[in-house]
Coordinates of C-alpha atoms in Angstrom, one line a residue:
Chain A
M1 CA -11.9 0.3 -5.9
E2 CA -8.5 0.9 -3.5
S3 CA -10.4 -1.1 -0.8
N4 CA -10.5 -3.8 -2.9
L5 CA -7.5 -3.6 -4.2
I6 CA -5.8 -4.5 -0.7
T7 CA -7.9 -7.1 0.0
E8 CA -6.8 -8.8 -2.9
N9 CA -3.7 -7.9 -2.0
K10 CA -4.1 -9.2 1.7
Q11 CA -5.7 -12.6 -0.1
K12 CA -2.4 -12.7 -1.6
N13 CA -0.3 -12.1 1.2
K14 CA -1.5 -15.0 3.0
L15 CA -1.4 -17.8 -0.1
E16 CA 2.1 -16.6 -0.2
K17 CA 2.9 -17.1 3.5
A18 CA 1.0 -20.4 3.8
F19 CA 3.3 -21.4 0.7
E20 CA 6.6 -19.5 2.2
I21 CA 5.7 -22.0 5.5
L22 CA 5.3 -25.3 3.2
K23 CA 8.5 -24.1 1.6
T24 CA 9.9 -23.5 4.9
M25 CA 8.5 -26.9 5.9
A26 CA 9.6 -29.4 3.3
S27 CA 13.3 -27.9 3.5
K28 CA 14.6 -30.3 6.1
P29 CA 14.3 -34.0 5.6
S30 CA 12.2 -35.0 8.4
G31 CA 9.3 -32.3 7.3
L32 CA 9.5 -33.6 4.1
I33 CA 9.6 -37.2 5.1
G34 CA 6.9 -36.4 7.5
L35 CA 4.7 -34.0 4.5
T36 CA 5.0 -36.6 2.3
I37 CA 3.7 -39.6 4.2
V38 CA 0.3 -37.4 5.8
L39 CA -0.1 -36.7 1.8
F40 CA 0.2 -39.9 1.2
H41 CA -2.1 -40.8 3.5
V42 CA -4.6 -38.0 2.9
V43 CA -4.8 -39.0 -0.7
L44 CA -5.2 -42.9 -0.3
A45 CA -8.3 -41.8 2.2
L46 CA -9.4 -39.7 -0.4
I47 CA -9.7 -42.4 -3.5
S48 CA -10.0 -45.3 -1.1
P49 CA -13.5 -46.3 -1.3
Y50 CA -12.7 -46.2 -5.3
I51 CA -9.8 -48.1 -5.5
A52 CA -10.7 -51.3 -3.0
P53 CA -11.0 -54.0 -4.6
Y54 CA -13.2 -56.3 -2.5
D55 CA -16.0 -55.4 -0.1
Y56 CA -14.6 -54.4 3.3
K57 CA -17.3 -56.2 5.3
A58 CA -18.0 -59.6 2.9
I59 CA -17.5 -62.6 4.8
S60 CA -16.4 -65.2 3.2
P61 CA -15.3 -69.2 4.8
N62 CA -13.6 -70.0 1.4
T63 CA -10.8 -67.2 2.0
M64 CA -10.2 -67.5 5.5
L65 CA -6.5 -66.7 6.7
L66 CA -4.8 -66.5 3.1
A67 CA -1.4 -65.5 3.1
P68 CA -0.6 -62.5 0.7
S69 CA -0.2 -63.6 -3.2
A70 CA -1.7 -61.6 -6.4
E71 CA -5.5 -61.8 -5.4
H72 CA -5.0 -60.8 -1.9
W73 CA -2.3 -58.2 -1.4
F74 CA -2.3 -58.3 2.2
G75 CA -3.3 -61.7 2.2
T76 CA -7.1 -62.0 4.6
D77 CA -7.9 -62.0 7.5
S78 CA -9.9 -64.7 10.1
L79 CA -13.7 -63.8 8.3
G80 CA -12.2 -64.1 5.2
R81 CA -12.2 -60.5 4.3
D82 CA -9.2 -58.8 2.3
V83 CA -6.4 -57.1 4.6
F84 CA -5.4 -54.6 1.8
T85 CA -9.2 -53.1 1.1
R86 CA -9.6 -52.9 5.3
T87 CA -6.0 -51.3 5.9
I88 CA -7.4 -48.7 3.1
L89 CA -10.6 -47.9 4.4
G90 CA -9.0 -48.0 7.6
G91 CA -7.3 -44.7 7.0
R92 CA -10.3 -43.1 5.6
T93 CA -12.1 -43.9 9.5
A94 CA -8.9 -42.9 11.2
L95 CA -8.4 -39.4 9.1
T96 CA -12.1 -38.2 9.4
V97 CA -12.6 -38.9 12.9
T98 CA -9.4 -37.2 14.4
F99 CA -9.5 -34.4 11.5
F100 CA -13.3 -33.5 12.6
G101 CA -12.5 -34.3 16.3
S102 CA -9.0 -31.8 16.2
L103 CA -11.5 -29.0 14.8
I104 CA -13.5 -29.2 17.3
A105 CA -10.8 -29.1 19.8
L106 CA -9.2 -26.6 18.2
L107 CA -12.5 -24.4 18.4
W108 CA -13.8 -24.6 21.8
G109 CA -10.6 -24.9 22.7
G110 CA -9.2 -22.1 21.1
L111 CA -12.2 -19.5 22.1
L112 CA -12.3 -20.9 25.5
G113 CA -8.5 -20.3 26.2
I114 CA -8.9 -16.4 23.8
F115 CA -11.7 -15.4 26.5
C116 CA -10.4 -16.6 29.4
G117 CA -7.2 -14.9 28.8
L118 CA -8.9 -11.8 27.9
V119 CA -11.6 -11.7 31.1
G120 CA -9.0 -13.0 33.8
G121 CA -9.7 -12.6 37.1
K122 CA -12.4 -15.4 38.8
I123 CA -14.4 -16.7 36.3
D124 CA -10.6 -17.2 34.3
D125 CA -9.8 -18.8 38.1
V126 CA -12.5 -21.4 37.9
V127 CA -11.9 -22.2 34.3
M128 CA -8.1 -23.5 35.2
R129 CA -9.0 -25.2 37.7
V130 CA -11.7 -27.3 36.6
V131 CA -9.9 -27.4 33.1
D132 CA -6.4 -28.5 35.7
A133 CA -8.9 -31.3 37.3
F134 CA -10.2 -32.6 33.8
L135 CA -6.0 -33.1 32.9
S136 CA -5.6 -35.0 36.2
I137 CA -8.1 -37.7 35.1
P138 CA -5.7 -40.5 33.0
W139 CA -7.5 -39.7 29.7
I140 CA -7.9 -43.5 29.0
L141 CA -10.3 -43.3 32.1
A142 CA -12.2 -40.9 30.9
M143 CA -12.6 -41.3 27.4
L144 CA -13.7 -44.9 28.4
L145 CA -16.6 -43.6 30.9
I146 CA -17.9 -41.1 28.2
V147 CA -17.9 -43.8 25.5
S148 CA -19.5 -46.8 27.7
L149 CA -21.8 -44.3 29.1
L150 CA -23.2 -42.8 25.8
G151 CA -22.1 -45.9 23.2
T152 CA -19.6 -46.5 20.9
S153 CA -20.7 -44.6 17.5
T154 CA -18.5 -42.0 15.4
E155 CA -21.3 -39.1 16.3
V156 CA -20.3 -40.2 20.1
L157 CA -16.2 -40.5 19.4
I158 CA -15.8 -37.3 17.4
P159 CA -17.5 -34.6 20.0
A160 CA -16.2 -37.0 22.7
L161 CA -12.4 -36.8 21.5
G162 CA -12.8 -33.1 20.3
F163 CA -13.8 -32.5 23.9
F164 CA -11.2 -34.4 25.7
Y165 CA -8.6 -33.1 23.7
G166 CA -9.4 -29.8 23.7
K167 CA -8.9 -28.9 27.1
G168 CA -4.9 -28.5 26.8
I169 CA -5.7 -25.9 23.9
V170 CA -7.3 -24.1 26.2
R171 CA -4.1 -23.4 28.4
V172 CA -1.8 -22.8 25.6
A173 CA -4.7 -20.2 24.0
R174 CA -5.3 -18.5 27.6
A175 CA -1.6 -18.2 27.9
A176 CA -0.7 -16.9 24.4
T177 CA -3.4 -14.4 24.9
H178 CA -2.1 -13.3 28.3
D179 CA 1.3 -12.6 25.4
V180 CA -0.7 -10.3 23.2
I181 CA -3.1 -8.7 26.0
A182 CA -0.7 -5.7 27.1
K183 CA 0.6 -4.9 24.0
D184 CA 0.2 -1.3 22.6
F185 CA -1.7 -2.2 19.7
I186 CA -4.4 -3.7 22.1
I187 CA -4.5 -1.0 24.4
S188 CA -5.3 1.4 21.4
A189 CA -8.1 -0.8 19.9
R190 CA -9.5 -0.7 23.2
A191 CA -9.2 3.2 22.5
R192 CA -10.8 3.5 19.6
G193 CA -13.9 2.3 21.3
H194 CA -13.8 -1.6 19.9
S195 CA -16.5 -4.1 21.2
N196 CA -14.8 -6.9 23.0
L197 CA -15.8 -9.2 19.7
S198 CA -13.9 -6.7 17.5
I199 CA -11.0 -6.9 19.3
I200 CA -11.1 -11.4 19.7
W201 CA -11.4 -11.1 15.7
N202 CA -8.9 -8.2 14.4
E203 CA -6.5 -8.2 17.1
I204 CA -6.4 -10.9 19.4
I205 CA -6.8 -14.4 16.8
P206 CA -4.6 -13.4 14.3
N207 CA -1.7 -13.2 17.0
V208 CA -2.4 -16.4 18.8
R209 CA -3.5 -18.2 15.6
D210 CA 0.1 -19.8 15.1
A211 CA 0.2 -21.0 18.9
I212 CA -3.3 -22.8 18.9
L213 CA -2.6 -24.4 15.2
V214 CA 0.9 -26.0 16.4
E215 CA -0.7 -27.2 19.4
G216 CA -3.8 -28.8 17.3
A217 CA -1.1 -30.4 15.2
M218 CA 0.4 -32.0 18.1
R219 CA -3.2 -32.7 19.4
W220 CA -4.0 -34.1 16.5
S221 CA -1.7 -36.8 16.3
W222 CA -2.0 -37.7 20.6
M223 CA -6.0 -38.1 19.2
L224 CA -5.0 -40.8 16.5
L225 CA -3.0 -42.7 19.4
G226 CA -6.1 -42.2 21.6
F227 CA -8.4 -43.3 19.1
S228 CA -6.8 -46.4 18.2
S229 CA -6.2 -47.2 21.4
L230 CA -9.9 -47.1 22.1
S231 CA -10.6 -49.3 18.8
F232 CA -8.0 -51.4 20.4
L233 CA -9.5 -51.8 23.5
G234 CA -13.1 -52.4 22.2
F235 CA -14.7 -49.5 23.0
G236 CA -14.0 -47.5 19.6
V237 CA -15.6 -47.9 16.6
S238 CA -17.9 -51.0 15.9
P239 CA -17.5 -53.3 13.9
P240 CA -17.4 -54.2 10.9
T241 CA -15.9 -50.9 10.3
P242 CA -12.4 -51.0 8.8
D243 CA -10.5 -49.3 11.5
W244 CA -6.9 -50.2 12.4
G245 CA -6.5 -50.3 16.4
L246 CA -9.7 -53.0 15.6
M247 CA -7.6 -54.9 12.9
I248 CA -4.9 -55.1 15.6
S249 CA -7.0 -56.5 18.1
N250 CA -8.7 -59.0 16.3
A251 CA -6.0 -60.4 14.4
R252 CA -3.5 -60.8 17.4
G253 CA -4.6 -63.9 18.8
L254 CA -3.5 -65.0 15.2
M255 CA -0.7 -63.8 14.7
S256 CA 1.1 -66.8 14.8
F257 CA 1.0 -68.2 11.9
A258 CA -1.3 -65.0 10.5
Y259 CA 1.1 -62.1 10.9
W260 CA 0.1 -61.0 7.7
S261 CA -3.0 -59.7 9.4
V262 CA -1.8 -57.4 11.9
I263 CA 1.3 -55.9 10.3
A264 CA -0.6 -54.3 7.8
P265 CA -2.7 -52.0 10.1
I266 CA 0.3 -51.6 12.4
V267 CA 2.5 -50.3 9.4
G268 CA -0.6 -47.8 8.8
L269 CA -1.0 -46.3 12.1
S270 CA 2.5 -46.2 12.8
S271 CA 3.5 -44.3 9.4
L272 CA 0.4 -41.9 9.2
I273 CA 1.4 -41.1 14.0
I274 CA 5.1 -40.7 12.7
G275 CA 4.1 -38.8 9.6
I276 CA 2.0 -36.3 12.0
N277 CA 4.4 -35.8 14.4
L278 CA 7.4 -35.3 12.0
T279 CA 4.5 -32.8 10.2
A280 CA 4.0 -30.9 13.0
D281 CA 7.1 -30.7 14.5
A282 CA 8.0 -28.9 11.1
F283 CA 5.4 -26.4 11.5
A284 CA 6.5 -25.7 15.0
K285 CA 9.9 -24.9 13.4
A286 CA 8.2 -23.2 10.8
L287 CA 6.7 -20.4 12.8
G288 CA 9.1 -20.8 15.3
I289 CA 7.3 -21.9 17.7
D290 CA 9.6 -24.4 20.4
R291 CA 7.9 -27.5 21.8
S292 CA 10.8 -29.5 22.6
T293 CA 10.5 -28.9 26.6
K294 CA 6.9 -29.5 26.5
A295 CA 5.5 -32.7 28.4
P296 CA 3.0 -35.1 26.6
V297 CA 0.1 -33.9 28.3
Chain B
M1 CA 8.7 -21.5 51.8
L2 CA 6.3 -23.8 54.4
L3 CA 2.9 -21.0 52.9
L4 CA 4.3 -22.1 49.3
I5 CA 4.2 -25.9 50.1
L6 CA 0.9 -25.8 52.3
K7 CA 0.0 -23.7 49.0
R8 CA 0.3 -26.2 46.4
I9 CA -0.9 -28.8 48.4
G10 CA -3.8 -26.9 49.1
L11 CA -4.6 -26.5 45.4
G12 CA -4.0 -30.4 44.7
L13 CA -6.7 -31.1 47.2
I14 CA -8.5 -28.3 45.3
T15 CA -8.1 -30.1 41.9
L16 CA -9.1 -33.5 43.3
F17 CA -11.6 -31.9 44.8
I18 CA -13.0 -31.0 41.4
V19 CA -12.2 -34.7 39.7
S20 CA -14.6 -36.4 42.5
L21 CA -17.5 -33.8 41.2
I22 CA -16.9 -34.4 37.4
T23 CA -17.1 -37.9 37.7
F24 CA -19.9 -38.2 40.3
V25 CA -21.8 -35.4 38.7
G26 CA -20.4 -37.5 35.2
V27 CA -22.2 -40.5 36.3
E28 CA -25.4 -38.7 37.7
V29 CA -25.4 -36.7 34.4
L30 CA -25.6 -39.0 32.1
P31 CA -28.4 -41.5 31.2
G32 CA -29.2 -44.4 33.4
D33 CA -28.1 -44.8 37.0
A34 CA -25.8 -47.4 38.7
C35 CA -28.8 -49.8 39.0
T36 CA -30.2 -49.3 35.6
T37 CA -26.7 -49.5 33.6
Y38 CA -25.6 -52.6 35.8
L39 CA -28.8 -54.9 35.3
E40 CA -28.9 -53.5 31.8
R41 CA -32.7 -55.3 30.8
E42 CA -33.6 -57.1 33.6
A43 CA -33.7 -53.3 35.1
Y44 CA -37.3 -53.1 35.9
G45 CA -40.1 -54.5 38.9
A46 CA -38.6 -55.6 42.3
A47 CA -34.8 -56.2 41.1
L48 CA -34.7 -52.5 40.2
D49 CA -36.2 -51.4 43.8
A50 CA -34.1 -53.4 45.8
C51 CA -30.8 -52.7 43.9
I52 CA -31.6 -49.2 44.4
K53 CA -32.5 -49.4 48.2
R54 CA -29.2 -51.3 48.7
L55 CA -27.1 -48.9 46.8
G56 CA -28.9 -46.0 48.1
L57 CA -30.0 -44.3 44.8
D58 CA -33.5 -43.2 46.6
V59 CA -31.5 -40.3 48.7
P60 CA -30.8 -37.2 47.4
A61 CA -27.7 -37.2 45.5
Y62 CA -25.7 -34.6 47.4
E63 CA -26.7 -36.7 50.4
R64 CA -25.0 -39.7 48.7
Y65 CA -22.2 -37.1 47.1
L66 CA -21.3 -36.0 51.2
D67 CA -21.6 -39.8 52.1
W68 CA -19.6 -40.8 49.8
A69 CA -16.5 -38.8 49.8
S70 CA -16.3 -38.9 53.4
N71 CA -16.2 -42.3 53.6
V72 CA -13.4 -41.5 50.7
I73 CA -11.6 -39.9 52.7
R74 CA -11.8 -42.7 55.3
G75 CA -9.9 -44.7 52.9
D76 CA -13.4 -47.2 52.3
F77 CA -14.6 -46.9 48.4
G78 CA -18.4 -48.9 49.1
Y79 CA -18.5 -52.1 47.4
S80 CA -18.2 -53.3 43.9
L81 CA -21.2 -54.4 42.2
S82 CA -20.0 -57.4 40.2
G83 CA -17.8 -58.8 42.6
E84 CA -20.2 -58.0 45.9
M85 CA -17.1 -57.6 47.7
P86 CA -15.7 -54.2 49.2
I87 CA -13.8 -52.5 47.1
N88 CA -11.1 -52.0 49.0
E89 CA -10.2 -55.6 48.5
V90 CA -10.3 -55.4 45.0
L91 CA -7.9 -53.2 44.3
G92 CA -5.3 -54.0 46.9
P93 CA -3.5 -57.1 45.0
R94 CA -4.2 -55.1 41.7
V95 CA -2.7 -52.0 43.4
K96 CA 0.6 -53.9 44.1
N97 CA 1.1 -55.7 41.1
S98 CA 0.4 -51.9 38.6
L99 CA 3.1 -50.6 41.7
V100 CA 5.4 -53.5 40.7
L101 CA 5.4 -52.7 37.0
A102 CA 6.0 -48.7 37.5
S103 CA 8.7 -49.1 40.0
V104 CA 10.6 -51.4 37.8
S105 CA 10.1 -50.0 34.8
I106 CA 11.2 -46.6 36.0
L107 CA 14.4 -48.1 37.9
I108 CA 15.1 -48.4 34.4
G109 CA 13.8 -45.6 32.2
I110 CA 15.1 -43.0 33.8
P111 CA 19.0 -43.6 34.8
L112 CA 18.8 -45.0 31.0
A113 CA 16.8 -42.0 29.8
I114 CA 19.6 -39.5 31.6
V115 CA 22.7 -41.3 29.7
L116 CA 21.1 -41.6 26.5
G117 CA 20.0 -37.6 26.8
I118 CA 23.3 -36.4 27.6
I119 CA 24.8 -38.7 24.9
T120 CA 22.1 -37.4 22.1
A121 CA 23.1 -33.7 23.2
L122 CA 27.3 -33.6 23.8
W123 CA 27.2 -35.6 19.9
R124 CA 24.6 -33.4 18.2
D125 CA 24.2 -34.0 15.0
K126 CA 26.5 -36.5 15.0
L127 CA 26.3 -40.6 14.4
P128 CA 25.3 -41.4 17.8
D129 CA 22.3 -38.6 18.0
I130 CA 21.0 -39.4 15.0
M131 CA 20.5 -43.0 15.7
I132 CA 19.6 -42.7 19.2
S133 CA 17.2 -39.5 18.1
T134 CA 15.2 -41.7 15.1
I135 CA 15.1 -44.2 18.0
T136 CA 13.6 -42.3 20.1
I137 CA 10.8 -40.5 18.3
F138 CA 9.5 -44.0 16.9
S139 CA 9.0 -45.5 20.2
M140 CA 7.7 -42.4 21.3
T141 CA 5.2 -42.1 18.6
I142 CA 4.4 -45.6 18.3
P143 CA 1.5 -46.4 20.1
E144 CA 1.7 -48.6 23.1
F145 CA -0.3 -51.6 21.8
I146 CA 1.6 -51.9 18.5
S147 CA 4.7 -52.3 20.4
A148 CA 3.7 -53.8 23.0
T149 CA 2.1 -56.6 20.2
L150 CA 5.5 -56.3 17.7
L151 CA 7.1 -57.0 21.1
I152 CA 4.8 -60.4 21.6
L153 CA 5.8 -61.2 17.7
I154 CA 9.3 -60.7 17.6
V155 CA 10.4 -61.7 20.9
A156 CA 8.3 -64.4 22.0
I157 CA 6.4 -65.6 18.8
W158 CA 9.2 -65.2 15.9
L159 CA 12.3 -65.9 18.6
G160 CA 10.8 -67.7 21.1
W161 CA 13.0 -66.7 23.9
L162 CA 10.1 -65.6 26.6
P163 CA 6.1 -66.5 27.1
G164 CA 3.8 -64.0 25.4
I165 CA 1.0 -64.1 27.3
V166 CA 0.7 -65.3 30.5
I167 CA -2.0 -65.8 33.0
I168 CA -0.9 -64.4 36.2
P169 CA -3.6 -64.5 38.9
S170 CA -3.4 -61.3 41.1
D171 CA -2.5 -62.4 44.0
A172 CA 0.6 -63.6 42.9
T173 CA 3.8 -63.1 44.6
F174 CA 6.7 -60.7 44.2
Y175 CA 8.8 -62.7 42.7
E176 CA 6.2 -64.5 40.9
L177 CA 5.6 -61.5 38.7
L178 CA 9.2 -59.9 38.1
S179 CA 9.7 -63.3 36.3
N180 CA 6.5 -62.4 33.6
I181 CA 6.9 -58.8 33.4
I182 CA 9.9 -58.3 31.3
L183 CA 8.0 -58.0 28.3
P184 CA 6.0 -55.4 29.9
V185 CA 8.2 -53.4 31.3
V186 CA 10.3 -53.2 27.9
A187 CA 7.1 -51.8 26.5
I188 CA 6.7 -49.5 29.1
S189 CA 10.1 -48.0 29.3
M190 CA 10.5 -47.6 26.1
I191 CA 8.4 -44.7 25.1
M192 CA 8.8 -43.2 29.0
T193 CA 12.5 -43.6 27.9
A194 CA 12.1 -42.1 24.6
H195 CA 10.3 -39.2 25.7
M196 CA 12.4 -38.7 29.1
A197 CA 15.9 -38.9 26.5
R198 CA 14.1 -36.3 24.9
M199 CA 13.6 -33.5 27.5
V200 CA 17.4 -34.1 29.3
R201 CA 18.6 -34.1 25.3
S202 CA 16.8 -30.7 24.7
S203 CA 18.0 -29.3 28.8
V204 CA 21.4 -30.0 28.2
I205 CA 22.0 -28.2 24.5
Q206 CA 20.3 -25.2 26.3
V207 CA 22.9 -25.0 29.2
M208 CA 25.3 -25.8 27.1
A209 CA 24.9 -22.5 25.2
S210 CA 24.6 -20.9 28.4
D211 CA 27.1 -17.8 29.4
Y212 CA 28.8 -19.5 32.4
V213 CA 29.0 -23.2 30.2
Q214 CA 31.1 -20.8 27.4
M215 CA 33.2 -19.1 30.6
A216 CA 34.4 -22.5 32.0
I217 CA 34.7 -23.1 28.5
L218 CA 37.1 -20.3 28.5
K219 CA 38.9 -20.7 31.8
G220 CA 40.2 -24.2 30.3
V221 CA 37.6 -26.5 32.9
P222 CA 38.8 -30.3 31.2
Y223 CA 35.5 -31.0 29.2
W224 CA 34.1 -34.0 31.1
K225 CA 34.7 -32.0 34.4
M226 CA 32.8 -29.4 32.8
V227 CA 29.9 -31.5 31.5
F228 CA 29.7 -33.3 35.5
K229 CA 30.0 -30.3 37.7
H230 CA 28.5 -27.5 35.3
V231 CA 25.8 -28.8 32.9
L232 CA 23.9 -31.8 34.4
P233 CA 23.4 -30.2 37.8
N234 CA 21.6 -27.5 35.7
A235 CA 20.2 -29.1 33.0
L236 CA 18.7 -32.2 35.5
L237 CA 16.8 -30.0 37.5
P238 CA 13.9 -28.4 34.7
A239 CA 13.6 -32.2 33.5
I240 CA 12.3 -33.2 36.9
N241 CA 9.0 -31.8 35.9
V242 CA 8.6 -32.8 32.9
V243 CA 9.9 -36.6 34.1
A244 CA 6.7 -35.7 36.3
L245 CA 3.9 -35.8 33.8
T246 CA 5.4 -38.2 31.8
I247 CA 4.9 -41.0 34.1
A248 CA 1.8 -39.1 35.2
W249 CA 0.8 -39.9 31.7
L250 CA 2.3 -43.4 31.2
L251 CA -0.8 -44.4 33.6
G252 CA -3.1 -44.3 30.6
G253 CA -0.5 -46.1 28.4
V254 CA -0.1 -48.7 31.1
V255 CA -3.5 -49.3 31.0
V256 CA -3.2 -50.5 27.4
T257 CA -0.2 -52.0 27.6
E258 CA -1.4 -54.5 31.2
V259 CA -4.6 -55.3 28.6
V260 CA -1.6 -56.4 25.5
F261 CA 0.2 -58.2 28.3
N262 CA -3.4 -59.8 30.3
Y263 CA -1.4 -58.0 33.3
P264 CA -3.3 -58.4 36.6
G265 CA -2.9 -54.5 37.3
L266 CA -4.9 -51.5 37.9
G267 CA -5.0 -50.9 34.5
R268 CA -6.8 -53.8 33.5
L269 CA -9.6 -53.5 36.2
V270 CA -10.4 -50.0 34.7
I271 CA -11.1 -51.6 31.4
E272 CA -12.7 -55.0 33.3
S273 CA -14.7 -52.2 35.7
I274 CA -16.1 -50.4 32.7
S275 CA -17.1 -53.9 30.8
N276 CA -19.1 -54.7 33.8
R277 CA -20.7 -51.4 34.0
D278 CA -19.4 -51.6 37.8
L279 CA -20.0 -47.4 38.0
P280 CA -18.5 -47.4 41.9
V281 CA -14.9 -49.5 40.8
V282 CA -14.8 -47.0 38.2
Q283 CA -15.5 -43.9 40.1
A284 CA -13.1 -45.0 42.8
L285 CA -10.3 -45.8 39.6
A286 CA -11.1 -42.0 39.0
I287 CA -10.2 -40.8 42.2
I288 CA -6.7 -43.1 42.7
L289 CA -5.4 -42.5 39.0
A290 CA -6.1 -38.4 39.7
S291 CA -4.6 -38.7 43.2
I292 CA -1.6 -40.8 42.1
Y293 CA -1.4 -37.6 39.2
V294 CA -1.2 -35.1 41.7
G295 CA 0.5 -36.7 44.0
I296 CA 3.3 -36.6 41.6
N297 CA 3.0 -33.7 40.1
L298 CA 3.3 -31.8 43.5
I299 CA 6.4 -34.2 44.6
A300 CA 8.1 -32.6 41.0
D301 CA 7.1 -29.5 42.2
L302 CA 8.4 -29.2 45.9
M303 CA 11.8 -31.0 44.5
T304 CA 12.4 -27.9 42.0
L305 CA 11.5 -25.8 44.5
M306 CA 13.7 -27.6 47.2
L307 CA 17.0 -27.9 44.8
N308 CA 16.6 -25.1 42.8
P309 CA 18.1 -21.7 44.9
R310 CA 17.4 -19.1 42.6
L311 CA 13.2 -20.2 42.6
K312 CA 13.5 -20.7 46.2
S313 CA 14.2 -16.7 47.0
L314 CA 12.2 -15.7 44.0
Q315 CA 9.3 -17.0 45.8
I316 CA 9.9 -15.6 49.1
R317 CA 10.2 -12.5 47.7
K318 CA 7.0 -12.8 45.7

């Protein structure tokens, strides 16, 4: 009975804490703007298949390169497809790929980092050397290599992005683990005879979680940038998938007279990236983690 | 001190060795080899055999790696598959073009970033800071291909001031390049400046809050003398490392910018060689770009060491 009460209290505390963090984030204008933009994009991504007025892949020679009008809010592209439909569905593509990619990055990067920080020694040295080496290959070259050899589809892109963007999280998780590893509560847990797994789960993860989550939020925006750059270069998702990078690269050649088909995806992508960045900054500040002196690697 | 420098160089070389292993093993492990990926559907019978012979794919992988690595150390990257010419000849003009683009951007970007960073720090949370900081946040978060596309749309198409996409032969002379790189330079230095200005800003703010600056203020040191004599030397030092990382990070962004502007540099070669499945060129590019990255970081590390007396004595004591 009593233990039930405690877990109930714990859960309530967690919810309350999350709410507190959200409140702190929204208390500054930049955080509020960021949260609003991200929320708007997430809601739009969820409902876009139901509100899209046209079929995103319906090609029609009669509606080529129409200017924005009542029927086609954002005009049509060079194949006669509705730009509004493709723009709102493009957000769905971008958010799906980068959300699951970030999740994978957080999981493997975080766990490997904690493991390295915990065991130290030779294993740690070797892993960190390899991570350093991966960091020194320009992201675009590595991504292009993976994608060009494994093919372009979301099933390849999500793990590839997740793998590639997780290596920075390894460092952060490792450093955070180093900070807590010598603390008394870990030593006492060891003295109580807890196993390594139990120490990682009960003692280390709750203490390094914040740092890893903040890093993950930043990685999310970089991953979105990387993903859309790949699509723009023709190495991301394949047509006719509605995707902002792909839309911009297709419409670029004709923008001297059909600027609308390039403006809509530009606004969508820029606003989402800025929104995620502002939110991540506010998140870091609300958790009391200073990110202002970090380089973008 | 010398030992420390040697140690850093050694670590850099180990990193490069691992990078070469990663690219080699990556190409090796992934399905297909240079011949099957290059010949694609024609990869059977005599053509395949000839290709395997020509590239020496019939010897074991570790022997090929040693062979390739020893050639690379001597500065020979082998032959490109698609152009059938030495990779060194393919790379030469591209490296020059990219160097021109990068150095002009850096020459414009770094001083501008320092000035903007100082302005935003000294007028912290006032109008100049809010305006400049908003612009820097925008220009550092928006992807390179978007800012480059917008630049072409606004400057070249709507205003008609500059040619948008120019066709530059890869062996263009220095002066031919200069007149055509205005927009690419703006696109690259915009992002670079934004990153560095933010860095300089937070660094200056930190130093301004330190005890010795407070002391200088209390002693009545004139404001501008304090800024230039006490604050800046201490604030710009930690920025060197981040500047180096930013430049190295931009290598990826330069690829995209070069593609948007159709600029014949290393970046476009990356895309071209990967589209052509020219794996020897891709391997060469990976090593070259990684060496640039490691080199820039090494220089930054050494510069901070030499310029910071405190760090120097600390390291010696260790």
